[in-house]
């Protein structure tokens, strides 16, 4: 069986529009444009953006991943 994992769509260069922390949620707006949020601000503003979003990319599960050991 071949398993293809989707690479994260958000990187360390993506920053929260509210506080500048690393963004883990990207909201694509129906009217065009996008908003980026850290996990904290995404939870705080979720009720406001869900009604105007065409897509929400939520990668907050990455916060709980443990890095795999590097083998030499």
Short mmCIF file of N, CA and C in Angstrom, two decimals:
data_model
loop_
_atom_site.label_atom_id
_atom_site.label_comp_id
_atom_site.label_asym_id
_atom_site.label_seq_id
_atom_site.Cartn_x
_atom_site.Cartn_y
_atom_site.Cartn_z
N UNK A 1 0.84 -1.17 0.00
CA UNK A 1 0.00 0.00 0.00
C UNK A 1 0.89 1.24 0.00
N UNK A 2 0.58 2.19 -0.84
CA UNK A 2 1.28 3.47 -0.87
C UNK A 2 0.50 4.47 -0.05
N UNK A 3 1.20 5.18 0.79
CA UNK A 3 0.57 6.19 1.63
C UNK A 3 1.21 7.53 1.32
N UNK A 4 0.41 8.46 0.92
CA UNK A 4 0.90 9.80 0.61
C UNK A 4 0.40 10.75 1.68
N UNK A 5 1.32 11.40 2.34
CA UNK A 5 0.96 12.38 3.36
C UNK A 5 0.97 13.77 2.74
N UNK A 6 -0.04 14.53 3.06
CA UNK A 6 -0.10 15.89 2.56
C UNK A 6 0.82 16.76 3.40
N UNK A 7 1.68 17.51 2.73
CA UNK A 7 2.59 18.41 3.44
C UNK A 7 1.79 19.56 4.05
N UNK A 8 2.26 20.09 5.16
CA UNK A 8 1.57 21.24 5.75
C UNK A 8 1.48 22.39 4.75
N UNK A 9 0.35 23.04 4.74
CA UNK A 9 0.16 24.16 3.83
C UNK A 9 0.62 25.46 4.45
N UNK A 10 0.79 25.47 5.76
CA UNK A 10 1.27 26.65 6.46
C UNK A 10 2.68 26.39 6.96
N UNK A 11 3.53 27.40 6.89
CA UNK A 11 4.92 27.25 7.31
C UNK A 11 5.23 28.23 8.44
N UNK A 12 6.44 28.17 8.93
CA UNK A 12 6.87 29.08 10.00
C UNK A 12 6.88 30.53 9.53
N UNK A 13 6.85 30.76 8.24
CA UNK A 13 6.82 32.12 7.71
C UNK A 13 5.42 32.74 7.77
N UNK A 14 4.39 31.90 7.92
CA UNK A 14 3.02 32.39 8.02
C UNK A 14 2.77 32.86 9.45
N UNK A 15 2.32 34.10 9.59
CA UNK A 15 2.18 34.72 10.90
C UNK A 15 0.74 35.11 11.16
N UNK A 16 0.36 35.07 12.43
CA UNK A 16 -0.98 35.46 12.87
C UNK A 16 -1.20 36.95 12.61
N UNK A 17 -2.35 37.28 12.03
CA UNK A 17 -2.67 38.69 11.76
C UNK A 17 -2.95 39.48 13.03
N UNK A 18 -3.25 38.81 14.13
CA UNK A 18 -3.55 39.50 15.39
C UNK A 18 -2.30 39.77 16.23
N UNK A 19 -1.41 38.76 16.35
CA UNK A 19 -0.31 38.91 17.30
C UNK A 19 1.07 38.64 16.71
N UNK A 20 1.16 38.11 15.51
CA UNK A 20 2.44 37.85 14.88
C UNK A 20 3.05 36.50 15.21
N UNK A 21 2.38 35.68 16.02
CA UNK A 21 2.87 34.32 16.30
C UNK A 21 2.71 33.46 15.06
N UNK A 22 3.30 32.27 15.08
CA UNK A 22 3.17 31.38 13.93
C UNK A 22 1.71 31.02 13.71
N UNK A 23 1.27 31.12 12.47
CA UNK A 23 -0.12 30.82 12.11
C UNK A 23 -0.30 29.33 11.87
N UNK A 24 -1.37 28.79 12.43
CA UNK A 24 -1.74 27.40 12.21
C UNK A 24 -3.13 27.29 11.59
N UNK A 25 -3.80 28.42 11.40
CA UNK A 25 -5.13 28.43 10.78
C UNK A 25 -5.13 29.52 9.71
N UNK A 26 -5.57 29.13 8.51
CA UNK A 26 -5.69 30.07 7.39
C UNK A 26 -7.15 30.07 6.98
N UNK A 27 -7.74 31.26 6.92
CA UNK A 27 -9.15 31.41 6.55
C UNK A 27 -9.20 32.11 5.20
N UNK A 28 -9.75 31.41 4.21
CA UNK A 28 -9.96 32.01 2.89
C UNK A 28 -11.37 32.59 2.89
N UNK A 29 -11.47 33.87 2.60
CA UNK A 29 -12.74 34.58 2.67
C UNK A 29 -13.52 34.47 1.37
N UNK A 30 -14.85 34.38 1.49
CA UNK A 30 -15.72 34.31 0.31
C UNK A 30 -15.53 35.53 -0.58
N UNK A 31 -15.32 36.69 0.01
CA UNK A 31 -15.18 37.93 -0.75
C UNK A 31 -13.77 38.10 -1.32
N UNK A 32 -12.89 37.15 -1.05
CA UNK A 32 -11.50 37.25 -1.48
C UNK A 32 -10.62 37.64 -0.31
N UNK A 33 -9.40 37.29 -0.40
CA UNK A 33 -8.46 37.58 0.67
C UNK A 33 -8.38 36.43 1.65
N UNK A 34 -7.52 36.61 2.64
CA UNK A 34 -7.32 35.57 3.62
C UNK A 34 -6.95 36.18 4.96
N UNK A 35 -7.19 35.41 5.99
CA UNK A 35 -6.78 35.77 7.35
C UNK A 35 -5.95 34.63 7.89
N UNK A 36 -4.94 34.96 8.69
CA UNK A 36 -4.08 33.96 9.31
C UNK A 36 -4.18 34.14 10.82
N UNK A 37 -4.28 33.00 11.52
CA UNK A 37 -4.40 33.05 12.97
C UNK A 37 -3.51 32.01 13.63
N UNK A 38 -2.98 32.36 14.80
CA UNK A 38 -2.37 31.35 15.68
C UNK A 38 -3.54 30.54 16.25
N UNK A 39 -3.24 29.46 16.92
CA UNK A 39 -4.31 28.60 17.46
C UNK A 39 -5.18 29.37 18.45
N UNK A 40 -4.55 30.17 19.30
CA UNK A 40 -5.29 30.93 20.31
C UNK A 40 -6.30 31.89 19.68
N UNK A 41 -5.85 32.69 18.73
CA UNK A 41 -6.74 33.67 18.11
C UNK A 41 -7.75 33.02 17.17
N UNK A 42 -7.42 31.88 16.59
CA UNK A 42 -8.40 31.17 15.77
C UNK A 42 -9.58 30.73 16.63
N UNK A 43 -9.28 30.19 17.82
CA UNK A 43 -10.37 29.80 18.73
C UNK A 43 -11.16 31.01 19.18
N UNK A 44 -10.48 32.10 19.46
CA UNK A 44 -11.15 33.31 19.96
C UNK A 44 -12.07 33.93 18.91
N UNK A 45 -11.73 33.84 17.63
CA UNK A 45 -12.48 34.51 16.57
C UNK A 45 -13.25 33.55 15.66
N UNK A 46 -13.30 32.29 16.01
CA UNK A 46 -13.92 31.28 15.16
C UNK A 46 -15.37 31.61 14.81
N UNK A 47 -16.15 32.06 15.77
CA UNK A 47 -17.56 32.38 15.50
C UNK A 47 -17.70 33.48 14.46
N UNK A 48 -16.78 34.42 14.46
CA UNK A 48 -16.85 35.54 13.53
C UNK A 48 -16.44 35.15 12.11
N UNK A 49 -15.43 34.32 11.96
CA UNK A 49 -14.95 34.05 10.61
C UNK A 49 -15.64 32.88 9.91
N UNK A 50 -16.29 31.99 10.64
CA UNK A 50 -16.89 30.84 9.96
C UNK A 50 -18.01 31.23 9.00
N UNK A 51 -18.72 32.31 9.29
CA UNK A 51 -19.83 32.71 8.42
C UNK A 51 -19.37 33.39 7.13
N UNK A 52 -18.12 33.86 7.09
CA UNK A 52 -17.63 34.56 5.90
C UNK A 52 -16.51 33.80 5.20
N UNK A 53 -16.22 32.59 5.66
CA UNK A 53 -15.11 31.81 5.10
C UNK A 53 -15.59 30.90 3.98
N UNK A 54 -14.79 30.83 2.91
CA UNK A 54 -15.05 29.84 1.86
C UNK A 54 -14.29 28.55 2.18
N UNK A 55 -13.19 28.67 2.93
CA UNK A 55 -12.41 27.51 3.33
C UNK A 55 -11.62 27.87 4.58
N UNK A 56 -11.49 26.91 5.48
CA UNK A 56 -10.67 27.08 6.68
C UNK A 56 -9.65 25.94 6.70
N UNK A 57 -8.39 26.31 6.68
CA UNK A 57 -7.31 25.34 6.75
C UNK A 57 -6.79 25.36 8.18
N UNK A 58 -7.05 24.28 8.89
CA UNK A 58 -6.72 24.21 10.31
C UNK A 58 -5.63 23.16 10.51
N UNK A 59 -4.44 23.61 10.86
CA UNK A 59 -3.32 22.70 11.10
C UNK A 59 -2.89 22.73 12.57
N UNK A 60 -3.82 23.05 13.46
CA UNK A 60 -3.47 23.13 14.88
C UNK A 60 -3.05 21.79 15.45
N UNK A 61 -3.41 20.67 14.81
CA UNK A 61 -2.98 19.37 15.31
C UNK A 61 -1.46 19.23 15.28
N UNK A 62 -0.80 20.02 14.45
CA UNK A 62 0.66 20.00 14.38
C UNK A 62 1.30 20.46 15.68
N UNK A 63 0.58 21.21 16.49
CA UNK A 63 1.11 21.68 17.77
C UNK A 63 1.37 20.52 18.73
N UNK A 64 0.70 19.41 18.55
CA UNK A 64 0.80 18.29 19.47
C UNK A 64 1.70 17.17 18.95
N UNK A 65 2.26 17.33 17.77
CA UNK A 65 3.14 16.31 17.21
C UNK A 65 4.50 16.38 17.88
N UNK A 66 5.06 15.22 18.16
CA UNK A 66 6.40 15.16 18.73
C UNK A 66 7.38 14.93 17.58
N UNK A 67 8.48 15.66 17.57
CA UNK A 67 9.45 15.47 16.50
C UNK A 67 10.02 14.06 16.53
N UNK A 68 10.23 13.52 15.35
CA UNK A 68 10.84 12.20 15.24
C UNK A 68 12.34 12.32 15.41
N UNK A 69 12.96 11.36 16.11
CA UNK A 69 14.41 11.42 16.30
C UNK A 69 15.15 11.35 14.96
N UNK A 70 16.23 12.06 14.89
CA UNK A 70 17.06 12.09 13.69
C UNK A 70 18.13 11.01 13.83
N UNK A 71 18.21 10.16 12.83
CA UNK A 71 19.22 9.11 12.84
C UNK A 71 20.42 9.56 12.06
N UNK A 72 21.60 9.30 12.60
CA UNK A 72 22.84 9.69 11.92
C UNK A 72 23.30 8.64 10.96
#
